[in-house]
Short mmCIF file of C-alpha atoms and ligand atoms in Angstrom, two decimals:
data_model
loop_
_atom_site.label_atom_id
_atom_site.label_comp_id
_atom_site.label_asym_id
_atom_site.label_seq_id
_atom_site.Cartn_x
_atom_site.Cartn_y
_atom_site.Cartn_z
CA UNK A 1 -34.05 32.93 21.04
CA UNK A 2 -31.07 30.67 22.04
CA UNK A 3 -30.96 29.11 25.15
CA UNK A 4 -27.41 30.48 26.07
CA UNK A 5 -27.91 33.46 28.16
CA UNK A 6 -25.78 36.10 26.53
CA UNK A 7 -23.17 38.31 28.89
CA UNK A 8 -22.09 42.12 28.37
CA UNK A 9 -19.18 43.35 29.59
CA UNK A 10 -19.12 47.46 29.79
CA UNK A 11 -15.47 49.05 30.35
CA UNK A 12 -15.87 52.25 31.95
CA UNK A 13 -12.87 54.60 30.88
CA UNK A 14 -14.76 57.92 31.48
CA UNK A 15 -12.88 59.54 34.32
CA UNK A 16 -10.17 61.50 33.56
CA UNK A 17 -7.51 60.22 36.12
CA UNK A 18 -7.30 63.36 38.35
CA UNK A 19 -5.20 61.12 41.28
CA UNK A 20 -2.65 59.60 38.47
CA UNK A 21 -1.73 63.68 37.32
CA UNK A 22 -1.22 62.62 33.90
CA UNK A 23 -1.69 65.04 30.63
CA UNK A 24 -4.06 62.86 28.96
CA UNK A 25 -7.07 61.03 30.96
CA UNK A 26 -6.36 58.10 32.40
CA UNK A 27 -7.44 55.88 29.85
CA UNK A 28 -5.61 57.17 27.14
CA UNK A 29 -2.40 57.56 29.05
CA UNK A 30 0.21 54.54 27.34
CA UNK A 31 2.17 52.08 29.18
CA UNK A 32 4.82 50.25 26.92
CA UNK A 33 3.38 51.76 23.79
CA UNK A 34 -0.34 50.80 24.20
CA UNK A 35 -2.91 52.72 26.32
CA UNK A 36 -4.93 51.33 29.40
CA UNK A 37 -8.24 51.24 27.28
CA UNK A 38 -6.07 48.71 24.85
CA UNK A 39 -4.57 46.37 27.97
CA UNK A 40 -7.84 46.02 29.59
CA UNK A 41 -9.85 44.93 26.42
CA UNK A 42 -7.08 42.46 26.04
CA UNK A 43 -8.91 40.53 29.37
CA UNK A 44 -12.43 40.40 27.53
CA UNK A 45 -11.00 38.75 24.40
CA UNK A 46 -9.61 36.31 26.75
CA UNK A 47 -12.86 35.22 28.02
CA UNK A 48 -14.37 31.71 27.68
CA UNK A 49 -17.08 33.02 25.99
CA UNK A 50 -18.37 35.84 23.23
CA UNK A 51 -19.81 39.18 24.55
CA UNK A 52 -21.19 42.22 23.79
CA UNK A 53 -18.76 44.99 24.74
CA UNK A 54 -19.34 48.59 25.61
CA UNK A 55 -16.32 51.35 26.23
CA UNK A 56 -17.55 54.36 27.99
CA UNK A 57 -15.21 57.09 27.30
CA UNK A 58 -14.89 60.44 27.77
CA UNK A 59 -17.33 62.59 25.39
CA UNK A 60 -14.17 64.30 23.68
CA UNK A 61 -12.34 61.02 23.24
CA UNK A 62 -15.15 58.45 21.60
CA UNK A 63 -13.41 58.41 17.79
CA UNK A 64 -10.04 58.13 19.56
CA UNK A 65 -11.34 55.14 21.23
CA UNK A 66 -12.45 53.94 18.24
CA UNK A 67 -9.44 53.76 16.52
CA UNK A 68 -7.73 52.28 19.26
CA UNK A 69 -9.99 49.52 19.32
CA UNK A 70 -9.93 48.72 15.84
CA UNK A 71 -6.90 47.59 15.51
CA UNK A 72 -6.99 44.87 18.03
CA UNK A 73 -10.31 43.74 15.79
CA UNK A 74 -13.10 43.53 18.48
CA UNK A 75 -16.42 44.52 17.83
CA UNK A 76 -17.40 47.35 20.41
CA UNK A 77 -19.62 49.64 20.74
CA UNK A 78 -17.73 53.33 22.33
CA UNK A 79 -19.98 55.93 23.48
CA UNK A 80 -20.09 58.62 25.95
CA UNK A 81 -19.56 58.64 29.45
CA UNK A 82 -20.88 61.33 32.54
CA UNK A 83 -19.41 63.20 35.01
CA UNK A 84 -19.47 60.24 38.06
CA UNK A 85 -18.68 56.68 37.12
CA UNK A 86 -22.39 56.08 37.89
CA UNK A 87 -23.47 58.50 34.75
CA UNK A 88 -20.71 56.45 32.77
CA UNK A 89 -21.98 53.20 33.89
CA UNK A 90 -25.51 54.45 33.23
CA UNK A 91 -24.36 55.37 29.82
CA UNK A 92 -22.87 51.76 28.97
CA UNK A 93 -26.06 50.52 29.95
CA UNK A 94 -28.07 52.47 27.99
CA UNK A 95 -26.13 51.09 24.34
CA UNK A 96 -26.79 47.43 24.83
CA UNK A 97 -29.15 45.75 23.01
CA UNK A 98 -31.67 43.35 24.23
CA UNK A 99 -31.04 39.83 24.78
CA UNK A 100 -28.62 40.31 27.41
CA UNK A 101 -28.91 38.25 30.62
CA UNK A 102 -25.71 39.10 32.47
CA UNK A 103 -23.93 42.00 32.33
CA UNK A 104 -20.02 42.78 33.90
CA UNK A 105 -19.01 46.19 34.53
CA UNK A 106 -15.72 46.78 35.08
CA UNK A 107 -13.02 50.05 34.92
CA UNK A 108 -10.63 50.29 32.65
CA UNK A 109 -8.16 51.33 35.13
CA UNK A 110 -8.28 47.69 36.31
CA UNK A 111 -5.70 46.82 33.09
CA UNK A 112 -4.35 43.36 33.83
CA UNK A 113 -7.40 41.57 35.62
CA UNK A 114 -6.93 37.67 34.13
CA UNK A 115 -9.96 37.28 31.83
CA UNK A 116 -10.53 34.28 34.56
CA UNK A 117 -12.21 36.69 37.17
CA UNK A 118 -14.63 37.49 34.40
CA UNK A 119 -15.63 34.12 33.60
CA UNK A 120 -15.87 33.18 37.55
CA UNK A 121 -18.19 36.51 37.96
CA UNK A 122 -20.18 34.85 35.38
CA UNK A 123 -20.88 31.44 36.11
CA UNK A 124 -21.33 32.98 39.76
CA UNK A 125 -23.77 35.21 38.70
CA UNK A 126 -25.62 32.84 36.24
CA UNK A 127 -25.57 30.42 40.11
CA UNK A 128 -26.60 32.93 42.27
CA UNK A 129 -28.83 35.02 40.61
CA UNK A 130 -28.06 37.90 42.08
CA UNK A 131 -25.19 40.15 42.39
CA UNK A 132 -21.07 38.98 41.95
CA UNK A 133 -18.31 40.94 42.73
CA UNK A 134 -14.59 39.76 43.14
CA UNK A 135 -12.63 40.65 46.41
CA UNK A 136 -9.47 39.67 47.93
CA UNK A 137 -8.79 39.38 51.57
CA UNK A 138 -7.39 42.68 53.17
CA UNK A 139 -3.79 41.99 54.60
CA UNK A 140 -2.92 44.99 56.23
CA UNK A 141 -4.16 45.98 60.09
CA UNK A 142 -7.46 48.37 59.59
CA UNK A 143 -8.28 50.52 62.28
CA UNK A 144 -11.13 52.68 62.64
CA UNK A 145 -10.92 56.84 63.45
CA UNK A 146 -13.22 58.74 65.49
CA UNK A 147 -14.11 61.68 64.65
CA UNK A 148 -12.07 63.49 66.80
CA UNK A 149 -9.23 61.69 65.02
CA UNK A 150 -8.69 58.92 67.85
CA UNK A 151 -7.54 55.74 66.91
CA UNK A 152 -10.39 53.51 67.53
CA UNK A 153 -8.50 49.78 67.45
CA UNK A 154 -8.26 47.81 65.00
CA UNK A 155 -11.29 45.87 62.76
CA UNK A 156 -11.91 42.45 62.41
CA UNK A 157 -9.82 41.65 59.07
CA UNK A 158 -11.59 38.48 58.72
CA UNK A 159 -14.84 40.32 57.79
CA UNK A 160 -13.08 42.55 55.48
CA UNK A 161 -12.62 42.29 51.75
CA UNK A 162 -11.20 44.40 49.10
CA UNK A 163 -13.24 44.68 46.51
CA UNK A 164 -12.65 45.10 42.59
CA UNK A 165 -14.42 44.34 39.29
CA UNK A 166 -15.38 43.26 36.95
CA UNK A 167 -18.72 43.69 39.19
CA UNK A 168 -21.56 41.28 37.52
CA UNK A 169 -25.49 41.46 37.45
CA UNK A 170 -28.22 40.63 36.07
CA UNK A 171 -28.89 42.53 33.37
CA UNK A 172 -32.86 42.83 34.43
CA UNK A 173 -31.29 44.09 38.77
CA UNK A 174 -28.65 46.52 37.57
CA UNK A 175 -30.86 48.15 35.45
CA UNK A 176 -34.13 48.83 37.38
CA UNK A 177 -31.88 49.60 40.80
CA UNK A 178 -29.64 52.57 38.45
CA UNK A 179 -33.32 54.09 37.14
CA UNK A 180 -33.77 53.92 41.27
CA UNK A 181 -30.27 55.03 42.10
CA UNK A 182 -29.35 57.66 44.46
CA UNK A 183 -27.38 60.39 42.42
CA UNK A 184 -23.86 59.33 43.55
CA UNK A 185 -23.17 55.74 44.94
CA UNK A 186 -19.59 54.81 44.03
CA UNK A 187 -19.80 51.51 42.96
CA UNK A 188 -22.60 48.97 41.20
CA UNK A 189 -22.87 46.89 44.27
CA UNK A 190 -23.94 49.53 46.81
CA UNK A 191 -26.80 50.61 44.20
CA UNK A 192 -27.94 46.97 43.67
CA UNK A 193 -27.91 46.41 47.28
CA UNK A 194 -30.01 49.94 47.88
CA UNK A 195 -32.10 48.53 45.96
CA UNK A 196 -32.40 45.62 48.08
CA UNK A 197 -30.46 42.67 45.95
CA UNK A 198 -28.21 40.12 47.79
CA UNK A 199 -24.64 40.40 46.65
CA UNK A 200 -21.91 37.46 47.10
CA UNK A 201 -18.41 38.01 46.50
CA UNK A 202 -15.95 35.56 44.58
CA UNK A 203 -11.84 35.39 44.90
CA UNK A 204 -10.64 38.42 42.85
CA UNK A 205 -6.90 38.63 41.76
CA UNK A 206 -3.65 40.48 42.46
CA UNK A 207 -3.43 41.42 38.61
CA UNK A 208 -6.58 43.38 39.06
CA UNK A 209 -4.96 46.04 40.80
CA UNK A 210 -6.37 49.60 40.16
CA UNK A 211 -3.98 52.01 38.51
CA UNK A 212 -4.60 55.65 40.64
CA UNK A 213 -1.30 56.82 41.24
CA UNK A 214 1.77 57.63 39.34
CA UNK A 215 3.13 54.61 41.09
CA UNK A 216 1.13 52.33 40.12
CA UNK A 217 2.00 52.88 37.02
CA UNK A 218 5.30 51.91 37.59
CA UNK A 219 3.72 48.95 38.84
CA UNK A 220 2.21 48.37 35.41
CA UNK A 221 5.15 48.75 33.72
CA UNK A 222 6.96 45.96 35.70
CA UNK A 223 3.79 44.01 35.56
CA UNK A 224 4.06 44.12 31.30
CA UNK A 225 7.54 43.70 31.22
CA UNK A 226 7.50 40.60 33.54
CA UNK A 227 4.31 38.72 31.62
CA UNK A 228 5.54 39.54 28.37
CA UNK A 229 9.36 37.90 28.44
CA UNK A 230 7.48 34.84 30.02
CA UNK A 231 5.05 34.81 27.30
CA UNK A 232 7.24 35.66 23.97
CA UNK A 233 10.71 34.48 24.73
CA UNK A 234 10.73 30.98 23.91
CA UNK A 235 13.10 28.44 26.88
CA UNK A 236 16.62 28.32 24.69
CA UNK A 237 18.72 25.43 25.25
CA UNK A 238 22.50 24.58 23.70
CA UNK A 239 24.37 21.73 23.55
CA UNK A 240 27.82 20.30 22.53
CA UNK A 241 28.97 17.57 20.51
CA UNK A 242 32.69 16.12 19.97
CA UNK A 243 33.46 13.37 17.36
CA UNK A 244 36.89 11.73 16.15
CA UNK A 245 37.54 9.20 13.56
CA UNK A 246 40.62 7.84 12.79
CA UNK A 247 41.87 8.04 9.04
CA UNK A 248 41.42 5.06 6.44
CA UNK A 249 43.58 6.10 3.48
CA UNK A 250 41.83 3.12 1.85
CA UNK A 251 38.38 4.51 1.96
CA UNK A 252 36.46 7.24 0.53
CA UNK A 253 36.33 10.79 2.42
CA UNK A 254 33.34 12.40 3.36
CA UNK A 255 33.64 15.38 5.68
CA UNK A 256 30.86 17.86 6.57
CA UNK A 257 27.64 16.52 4.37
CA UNK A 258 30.64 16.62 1.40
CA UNK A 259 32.55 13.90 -0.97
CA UNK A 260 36.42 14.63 -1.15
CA UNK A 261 37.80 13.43 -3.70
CA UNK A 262 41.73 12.13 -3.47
CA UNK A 263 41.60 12.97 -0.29
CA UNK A 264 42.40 10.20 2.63
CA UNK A 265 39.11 8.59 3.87
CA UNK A 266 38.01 8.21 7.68
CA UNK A 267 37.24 4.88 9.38
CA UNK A 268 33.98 4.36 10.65
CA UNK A 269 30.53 2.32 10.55
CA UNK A 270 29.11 4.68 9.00
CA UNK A 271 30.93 7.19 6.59
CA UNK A 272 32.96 9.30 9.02
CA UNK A 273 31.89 12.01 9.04
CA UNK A 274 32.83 13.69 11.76
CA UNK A 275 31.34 17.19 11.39
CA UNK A 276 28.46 15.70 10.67
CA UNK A 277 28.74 13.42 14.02
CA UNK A 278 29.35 16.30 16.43
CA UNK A 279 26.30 18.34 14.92
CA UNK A 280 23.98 15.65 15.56
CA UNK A 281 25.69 14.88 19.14
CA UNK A 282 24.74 18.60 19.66
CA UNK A 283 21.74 18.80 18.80
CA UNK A 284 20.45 15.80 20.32
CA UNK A 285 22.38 17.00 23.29
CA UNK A 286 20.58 20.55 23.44
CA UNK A 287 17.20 18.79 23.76
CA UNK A 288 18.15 15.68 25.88
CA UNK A 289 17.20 13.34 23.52
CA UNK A 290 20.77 11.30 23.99
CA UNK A 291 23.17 11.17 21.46
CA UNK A 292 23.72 9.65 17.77
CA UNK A 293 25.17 6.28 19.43
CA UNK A 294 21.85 5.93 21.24
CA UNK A 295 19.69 7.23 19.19
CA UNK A 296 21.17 5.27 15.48
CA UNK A 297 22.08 2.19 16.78
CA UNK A 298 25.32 0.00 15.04
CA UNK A 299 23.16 -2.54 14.22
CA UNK A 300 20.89 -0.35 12.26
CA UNK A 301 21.39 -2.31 8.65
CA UNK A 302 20.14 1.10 7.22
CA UNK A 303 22.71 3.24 8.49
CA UNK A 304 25.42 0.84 6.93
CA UNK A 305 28.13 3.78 5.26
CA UNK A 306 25.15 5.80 5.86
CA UNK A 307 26.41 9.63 4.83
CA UNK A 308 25.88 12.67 7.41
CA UNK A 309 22.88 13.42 5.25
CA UNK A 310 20.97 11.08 7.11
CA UNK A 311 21.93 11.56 9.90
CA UNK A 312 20.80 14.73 9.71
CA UNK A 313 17.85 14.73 8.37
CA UNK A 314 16.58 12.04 11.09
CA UNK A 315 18.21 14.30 13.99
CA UNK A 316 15.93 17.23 12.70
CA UNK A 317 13.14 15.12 12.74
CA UNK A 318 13.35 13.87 16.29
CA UNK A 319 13.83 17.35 17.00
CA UNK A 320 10.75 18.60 14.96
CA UNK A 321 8.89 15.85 17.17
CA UNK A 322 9.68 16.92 20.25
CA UNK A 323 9.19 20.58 19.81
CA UNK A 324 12.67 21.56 19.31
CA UNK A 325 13.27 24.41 16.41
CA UNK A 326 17.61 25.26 15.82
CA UNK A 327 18.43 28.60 15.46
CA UNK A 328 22.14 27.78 14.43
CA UNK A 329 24.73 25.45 14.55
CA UNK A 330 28.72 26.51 14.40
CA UNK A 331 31.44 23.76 14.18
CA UNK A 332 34.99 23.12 14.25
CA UNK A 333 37.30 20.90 12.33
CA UNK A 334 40.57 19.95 13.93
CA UNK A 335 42.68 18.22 10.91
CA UNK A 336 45.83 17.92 8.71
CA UNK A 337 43.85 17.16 6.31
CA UNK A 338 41.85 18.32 4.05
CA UNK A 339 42.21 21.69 3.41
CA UNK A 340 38.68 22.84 4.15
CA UNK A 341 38.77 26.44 3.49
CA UNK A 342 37.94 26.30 -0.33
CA UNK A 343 35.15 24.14 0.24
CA UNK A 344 33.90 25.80 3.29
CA UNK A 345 31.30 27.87 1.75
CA UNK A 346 29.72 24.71 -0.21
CA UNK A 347 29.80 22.85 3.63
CA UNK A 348 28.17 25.47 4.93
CA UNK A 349 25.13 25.93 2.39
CA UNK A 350 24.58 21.58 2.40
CA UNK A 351 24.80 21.69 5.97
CA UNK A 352 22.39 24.22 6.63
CA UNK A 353 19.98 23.22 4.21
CA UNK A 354 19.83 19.97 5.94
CA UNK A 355 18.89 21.39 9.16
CA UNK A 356 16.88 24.51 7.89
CA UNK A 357 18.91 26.62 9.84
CA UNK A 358 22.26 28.47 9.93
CA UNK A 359 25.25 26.05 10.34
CA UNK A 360 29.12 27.14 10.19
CA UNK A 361 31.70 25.57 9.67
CA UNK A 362 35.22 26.96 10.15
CA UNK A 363 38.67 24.29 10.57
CA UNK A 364 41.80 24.65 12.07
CA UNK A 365 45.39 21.98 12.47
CA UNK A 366 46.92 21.35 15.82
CA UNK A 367 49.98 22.76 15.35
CA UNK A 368 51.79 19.05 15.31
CA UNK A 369 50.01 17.99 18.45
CA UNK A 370 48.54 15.20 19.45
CA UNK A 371 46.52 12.80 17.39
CA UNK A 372 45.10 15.25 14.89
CA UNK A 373 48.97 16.60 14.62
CA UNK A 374 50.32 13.29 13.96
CA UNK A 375 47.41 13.01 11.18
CA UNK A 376 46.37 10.06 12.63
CA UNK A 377 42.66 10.93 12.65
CA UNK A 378 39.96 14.46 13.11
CA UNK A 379 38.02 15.51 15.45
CA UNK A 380 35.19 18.17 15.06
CA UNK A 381 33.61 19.86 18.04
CA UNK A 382 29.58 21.17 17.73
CA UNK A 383 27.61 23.79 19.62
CA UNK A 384 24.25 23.86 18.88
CA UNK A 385 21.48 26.36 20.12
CA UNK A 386 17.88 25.12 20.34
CA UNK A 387 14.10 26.86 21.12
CA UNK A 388 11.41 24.62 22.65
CA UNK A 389 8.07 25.69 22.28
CA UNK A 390 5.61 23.61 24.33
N1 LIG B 401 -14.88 56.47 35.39
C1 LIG B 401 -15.78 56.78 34.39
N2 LIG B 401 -16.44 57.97 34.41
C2 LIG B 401 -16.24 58.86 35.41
C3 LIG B 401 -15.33 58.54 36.43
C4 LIG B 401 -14.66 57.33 36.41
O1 LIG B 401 -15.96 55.99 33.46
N3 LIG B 401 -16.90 60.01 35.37
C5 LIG B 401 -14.12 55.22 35.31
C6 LIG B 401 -12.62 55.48 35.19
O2 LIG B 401 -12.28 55.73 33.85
C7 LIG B 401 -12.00 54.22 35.74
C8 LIG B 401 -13.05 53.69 36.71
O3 LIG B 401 -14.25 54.47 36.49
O4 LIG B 401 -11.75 53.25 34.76
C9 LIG B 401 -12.59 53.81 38.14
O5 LIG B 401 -12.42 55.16 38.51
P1 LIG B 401 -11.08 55.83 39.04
O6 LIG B 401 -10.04 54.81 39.16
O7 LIG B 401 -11.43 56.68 40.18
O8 LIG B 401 -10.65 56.71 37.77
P2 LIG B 401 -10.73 58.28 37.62
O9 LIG B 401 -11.99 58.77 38.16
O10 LIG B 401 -10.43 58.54 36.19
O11 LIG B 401 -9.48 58.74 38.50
P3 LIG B 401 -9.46 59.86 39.65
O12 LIG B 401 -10.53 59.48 40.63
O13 LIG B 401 -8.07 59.82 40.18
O14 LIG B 401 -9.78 61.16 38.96
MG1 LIG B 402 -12.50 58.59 40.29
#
């Protein structure tokens, strides 16, 4: 026997949904391509620690369930459920082993509840010894009716709480008070407490809401929609870069990762390369991490006619370092000279293959205008686009 007390969690998924007026039962009806059954097992995987996990389904539905759950590759056990949600929860009971200490019960309807309210049910049970459910304070005005329909002023709010599951127990209480049950209590807690077991409550969670009505699953819907662009869209971020250099007929050209030969060269510290300037300004730019002047310093003896290349190569390190991944780069060339469109597919492939991710390059003259008119220098202007995973 290990000393860890071991916890079941049994997902009731029996009823078939008569308030939602859906074709299939409840359970089985889908929400952005995946049924209820499927979202709520999604909270149990999340939990800090291994189970055993029952699904209670309807009689009719058990190898359905099955092969809904197999895909998502937990180990469950689905059997059938009865015609209350005690009978179902009676049923879940009945298919775990031995061994089990603590045991959740909780309805499938209950989709989204953060696999956090399980874990707090269980550590509160495992403290307690005695019953856990969650609640959440009650926010609207209650009053109470008479029966002749009279309003009979409101309740005291402060005593009130909503209640939801997962509901926890010992496994050794919820067992012996269902064989004592009454035939039809609605929940776990009022047959545990019948049976004269204390039960505390812990902080449930707005997630948890029940799905009963049509418009709640609306509420689902929005619910999915929100949680899942937070979850799988990674943050984007661009940024710019602009570079000129001046020409130096004396020295060698090197333009976008390329040599040029008998082509006029461009001053510089480094090589010139402009294109390959205003790519790494972007970039850099995108993720703040400064720009090439901060980041490669002058003084760098390495970097002395250093070639784009490294430049590069460094930038997309930094980048890799801080969690940055480019999803493309697209530059412009503003020159006399060279012509770049003949060599604009070879730019293109060194460029990218450098970065490990799309770059283009495209080049255009100024008409006669200004500095890059006169042909007394280039200019290239970068956009990069970044994701940031944390
Ligand atoms: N449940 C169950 N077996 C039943 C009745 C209910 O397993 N015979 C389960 C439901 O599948 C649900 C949970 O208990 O996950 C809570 O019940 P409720 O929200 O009332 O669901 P339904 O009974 O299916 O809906 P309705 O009352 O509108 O018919
Ligand atoms: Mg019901």
């Amino acid at each position: 026997m290990g000393s860890t007390p071991s916890v079941a969690v049994v997902i009731v998924a029996a009823g078939s949904g008569s308030r939602l007026g859906h074709v299939r039962p409840k359970a089985f009806v889908p929400i952005e391509g995946r049924s209820i059954l499927s979202w709520s097992i999604d909270s149990v995987r999340g939990m800090s620690e291994p189970c055993e996990l029952v699904v209670v389904v309807p009689s009719d539905l058990v190898a359905e369930a099955r092969a809904t759950l197999e895909p998502l590759g937990v180990a469950a056990q689905v059997v059938a459920g009865g015609a209350t949600r005690q009978l179902s929860v009676a049923a879940g009971l009945e298919a775990l082993g031995e061994g089990v200490d603590v045991v959740l019960i909780h309805d499938a309807a209950r989709a989204f509840t953060p696999p956090e309210v399980f874990d707090r049910v269980v550590a509160a049970v495992r403290e307690t010894g005695g019953g856990v459910i969650p609640g959440l304070p009650v926010t609207d005005t209650v009053v109470a009716i008479e029966a002749d329909g009279r309003v009979d002023g409101p309740v005291d709010r402060s005593r009130l709480s909503a209640v939801q599951t997962p509901q926890g127990f010992p496994m050794s209480v919820l067992r012996e008070a269902h064989a004592t049950a009454a035939a039809d209590a609605t929940d776990d807690t009022s047959v545990v407490r019948a049976a004269g077991h204390p039960v505390a409550i812990v902080p449930g969670d707005a997630r948890s809401f029940k799905i009963t009505t049509a418009d709640d699953l609306v509420r689902a819907e929005d619910h999915i929609r929100r949680t899942t662009m937070a979850a799988d869209v990674p943050a984007l971020r661009t940024g710019i870069g602009v570079d000129v250099h001046a020409y130096d007929p004396a020295a060698p050209l090197w333009l976008a990762g390329l040599f040029w030969p008998d082509e006029p060269g461009l001053a510089g510290h480094s090589d010139g390369d402009a294109v390959a300037h205003a790519i790494c300004d972007a970039l850099l730019g995108a993720a703040g991490l400064g720009d090439i002047g901060s980041r490669f310093g002058t003084d760098d003896p390495a970097l002395d006619g250093a070639h784009g290349d490294v430049f590069l190569t460094r930038t997309r390190a930094l980048l890799a370092e801080a969690g940055y991944g480019v999803v493309n780069v697209s530059v412009q060339l503003i020159a006399a000279t060279p012509r770049f469109a003949p060599r604009k597919a070879e730019a293109d492939a060194a460029l990218t293959a450098l970065l490990g991710a799309p770059v283009s390059v495209s080049a255009t003259t100024s008409d006669g205008l200004g500095f890059t008119g006169r042909a007394e220098g280039v200019q290239a202007i970068a956009t990069a686009l970044l994701t940031f995973q944390a």
